[in-house]
Short mmCIF file of C-alpha atoms in Angstrom, two decimals:
data_model
loop_
_atom_site.label_atom_id
_atom_site.label_comp_id
_atom_site.label_asym_id
_atom_site.label_seq_id
_atom_site.Cartn_x
_atom_site.Cartn_y
_atom_site.Cartn_z
CA MET A 292 -0.19 7.83 14.13
CA THR A 293 0.46 11.24 12.07
CA PHE A 294 -0.59 9.34 8.97
CA ALA A 295 -1.38 12.62 6.27
CA ILE A 296 1.58 15.38 7.75
CA LYS A 297 2.70 17.63 4.92
CA ASN A 298 6.26 18.37 6.48
CA MET A 299 8.34 15.59 9.33
CA SER A 300 11.81 14.37 9.79
CA ALA A 301 12.72 11.44 7.57
CA GLN A 302 13.32 9.18 10.15
CA GLN A 303 10.18 9.58 12.04
CA LEU A 304 7.89 8.49 8.76
CA ARG A 305 10.29 6.39 7.80
CA GLU A 306 9.44 4.60 11.57
CA GLU A 307 5.80 5.16 10.77
CA LEU A 308 5.92 3.29 7.75
CA ILE A 309 7.78 0.83 9.24
CA GLN A 310 5.25 0.04 12.32
CA LEU A 311 2.06 0.16 9.63
CA THR A 312 4.24 -2.33 7.58
CA GLN A 313 4.84 -5.17 11.02
CA GLU A 314 0.75 -4.19 11.30
CA ASN A 315 0.07 -5.23 8.20
CA ILE A 316 1.81 -8.32 7.93
CA MET A 317 0.56 -8.70 11.44
CA LYS A 318 -2.85 -8.66 10.64
CA VAL A 319 -2.99 -10.59 6.85
CA SER A 320 -0.72 -13.48 8.85
CA THR A 321 -3.70 -14.15 10.93
CA PHE A 322 -5.30 -14.53 7.58
CA GLN A 323 -3.43 -17.53 6.38
CA GLN A 324 -5.13 -19.41 9.71
CA LEU A 325 -8.81 -19.14 7.81
CA PRO A 326 -10.23 -21.80 5.26
CA ILE A 327 -10.24 -21.23 2.04
CA ASP A 328 -13.72 -20.46 1.49
CA LYS A 329 -13.77 -18.03 4.22
CA LEU A 330 -11.02 -15.84 2.44
CA THR A 331 -13.29 -16.57 -0.65
CA GLU A 332 -16.59 -15.30 0.17
CA ARG A 333 -17.88 -12.05 -0.50
CA ARG A 334 -21.13 -10.25 0.62
CA THR A 335 -22.11 -9.13 -2.73
CA PRO A 336 -21.59 -10.80 -6.59
CA GLU A 337 -19.42 -7.03 -7.24
CA SER A 338 -17.13 -7.39 -4.29
CA TRP A 339 -14.55 -8.68 -3.46
CA SER A 340 -12.93 -10.99 -1.08
CA VAL A 341 -10.48 -11.46 1.62
CA LEU A 342 -7.68 -12.80 -0.90
CA GLU A 343 -9.39 -10.24 -4.10
CA CYS A 344 -8.40 -7.64 -1.63
CA ILE A 345 -5.00 -8.61 -0.91
CA GLU A 346 -4.15 -9.82 -4.71
CA HIS A 347 -5.03 -6.38 -5.35
CA LEU A 348 -2.55 -4.62 -3.25
CA ASN A 349 0.16 -7.95 -4.55
CA ARG A 350 -0.65 -6.55 -8.35
CA TYR A 351 0.48 -2.83 -6.55
CA GLY A 352 3.76 -4.16 -5.30
CA LYS A 353 4.79 -6.50 -8.26
CA PHE A 354 5.10 -2.17 -10.19
CA TYR A 355 5.74 -0.28 -6.29
CA ILE A 356 8.44 -3.30 -5.37
CA PRO A 357 11.19 -2.95 -8.04
CA GLU A 358 10.43 0.62 -9.02
CA ILE A 359 11.12 2.03 -5.76
CA SER A 360 14.01 -0.30 -5.46
CA ASN A 361 15.71 1.28 -8.28
CA ARG A 362 15.41 4.72 -7.78
CA ILE A 363 17.30 3.67 -4.55
CA THR A 364 19.75 1.83 -5.70
CA THR A 365 20.33 4.50 -8.79
CA SER A 366 19.98 7.97 -6.29
CA THR A 367 22.81 10.26 -6.04
CA TYR A 368 20.77 12.02 -3.60
CA THR A 369 22.18 11.22 0.19
CA GLU A 370 20.14 12.05 3.10
CA SER A 371 17.93 14.52 4.12
CA LYS A 372 17.02 15.50 8.19
CA THR A 373 13.58 16.49 7.00
CA PHE A 374 10.97 15.09 4.71
CA LYS A 375 8.53 17.80 2.93
CA SER A 376 5.50 15.79 0.75
CA GLY A 377 5.01 17.53 -2.33
CA TRP A 378 1.51 18.56 -3.62
CA LEU A 379 0.17 15.78 -5.19
CA GLY A 380 2.18 12.78 -3.15
CA ASN A 381 0.14 14.16 0.03
CA TYR A 382 -3.40 14.38 -2.08
CA PHE A 383 -2.85 10.93 -3.32
CA ALA A 384 -1.88 9.04 -0.34
CA LYS A 385 -4.40 10.90 2.57
CA SER A 386 -6.88 9.96 0.00
CA MET A 387 -6.26 6.50 0.53
CA LEU A 388 -6.34 6.24 4.04
CA PRO A 389 -9.20 5.15 5.65
CA LYS A 390 -12.20 7.02 6.75
CA GLU A 391 -15.01 6.58 8.73
CA LYS A 392 -17.53 6.72 4.94
CA GLN A 393 -14.54 4.66 2.81
CA ASN A 394 -15.20 6.42 -0.82
CA LYS A 395 -14.86 4.43 -3.27
CA MET A 396 -12.16 4.87 -6.11
CA LYS A 397 -12.78 3.05 -9.61
CA THR A 398 -9.89 0.19 -10.48
CA PHE A 399 -8.21 -0.36 -13.56
CA THR A 400 -9.20 -3.38 -14.74
CA SER A 401 -5.32 -4.62 -15.00
CA MET A 402 -5.91 -3.98 -11.28
CA ASN A 403 -8.84 -5.78 -10.30
CA PRO A 404 -9.15 -9.04 -9.28
CA LEU A 405 -13.17 -10.19 -9.22
CA ASN A 406 -13.35 -13.55 -10.16
CA CYS A 407 -10.08 -14.96 -10.29
CA SER A 408 -9.30 -18.48 -9.06
CA LEU A 409 -6.89 -16.98 -5.85
CA ASP A 410 -5.79 -19.62 -3.27
CA LYS A 411 -3.28 -18.89 0.20
CA ASN A 412 -0.58 -17.94 -2.41
CA VAL A 413 -2.12 -14.94 -2.89
CA LEU A 414 -1.24 -14.67 0.87
CA THR A 415 2.29 -15.92 0.95
CA LEU A 416 3.92 -13.54 -2.12
CA PHE A 417 1.49 -9.99 -0.29
CA LEU A 418 3.85 -11.08 3.08
CA ASN A 419 6.60 -11.68 0.85
CA GLN A 420 6.70 -7.80 -0.31
CA GLN A 421 6.12 -6.54 2.77
CA LYS A 422 9.15 -7.71 3.92
CA GLN A 423 11.06 -6.17 0.72
CA ILE A 424 8.84 -3.06 1.87
CA LEU A 425 10.56 -3.05 5.56
CA LYS A 426 13.75 -3.95 3.46
CA LEU A 427 13.75 -0.52 0.80
CA LEU A 428 12.17 1.44 4.17
CA GLU A 429 15.62 0.95 5.84
CA ALA A 430 18.11 1.07 2.92
CA SER A 431 15.97 4.28 2.36
CA ALA A 432 18.28 5.67 4.77
CA GLN A 433 20.67 7.23 3.09
CA THR A 434 18.64 8.65 0.45
CA ASP A 435 16.65 11.94 0.57
CA LEU A 436 12.84 10.93 0.37
CA SER A 437 12.12 14.38 -0.97
CA LYS A 438 14.17 14.73 -3.91
CA VAL A 439 14.45 11.21 -4.89
CA LYS A 440 11.68 10.43 -7.52
CA THR A 441 9.51 7.61 -8.53
CA SER A 442 7.13 6.87 -11.80
CA VAL A 443 3.64 5.80 -10.71
CA SER A 444 1.51 3.18 -11.67
CA ILE A 445 -1.30 5.21 -13.77
CA SER A 446 1.12 7.45 -15.75
CA LYS A 447 4.83 7.22 -16.55
CA TRP A 448 4.36 10.73 -16.76
CA ILE A 449 3.67 11.31 -13.30
CA LYS A 450 6.45 11.35 -11.25
CA LEU A 451 6.15 11.20 -6.92
CA ARG A 452 8.68 11.80 -4.61
CA LEU A 453 9.90 8.75 -2.93
CA GLY A 454 8.35 9.19 0.53
CA ASP A 455 5.09 10.16 -1.07
CA THR A 456 5.30 7.07 -2.56
CA PHE A 457 6.66 4.30 -0.36
CA ARG A 458 3.15 6.86 2.16
CA ILE A 459 0.94 6.24 -1.05
CA VAL A 460 1.43 2.60 -1.39
CA ILE A 461 1.62 1.29 2.76
CA TYR A 462 -1.48 2.96 3.22
CA HIS A 463 -3.56 1.43 0.07
CA ASN A 464 -2.37 -1.22 2.13
CA VAL A 465 -3.53 -0.07 5.17
CA ARG A 466 -6.93 0.76 2.84
CA HIS A 467 -7.14 -2.68 1.56
CA ILE A 468 -6.38 -4.55 4.83
CA LEU A 469 -9.32 -3.13 6.97
CA GLN A 470 -11.65 -3.83 3.81
CA ALA A 471 -10.60 -7.61 4.16
CA GLU A 472 -11.06 -7.79 7.96
CA ASN A 473 -15.05 -5.89 7.34
CA VAL A 474 -15.41 -8.72 5.08
CA LEU A 475 -14.21 -10.96 7.76
CA HIS A 476 -16.38 -9.37 9.66
CA HIS A 477 -19.55 -9.11 7.83
CA LYS A 478 -19.66 -4.92 7.47
CA THR A 479 -20.10 -3.41 4.43
CA ILE A 480 -18.00 -1.14 4.71
CA GLU A 481 -15.94 -0.98 1.70
#
């Protein structure tokens, strides 16, 4: 995986993001086989359980999936062979990537699932959202990933390139699925 590349073929970016999304689907599918007490267990009272990690991703998916879909369907820009990341989008995407020593990020209250009552439906919703992301990645083949802009969840004034938005959403998923796996394996890295 090339992850944080600033310029690449649009098709290469799509293929990479499709592969990451398929890996995310496989990993979260394995969580469905686990007992609920394992999925709701936390390392500390302030840390997230497996279900809380996935619910956090669902909350972002509820914003980004309709936003991306709307931008693709209303775009007048046709496919470009290359993708050029914007400086802000590239910065955000790189900050989402898992690292050896994770950098802690403050979560907005509305996106923090700590102490919510959750069940395995959280996993089903996530898997359904990932299938939608795969369809959007396929649909984006007719769209210029550099020229089409999307809003972001933190501010209606910030617009990012569609390719960067895909990267941020999918890298964010990778990050928190790793966090969920670490909870299951009793690792303290979050």
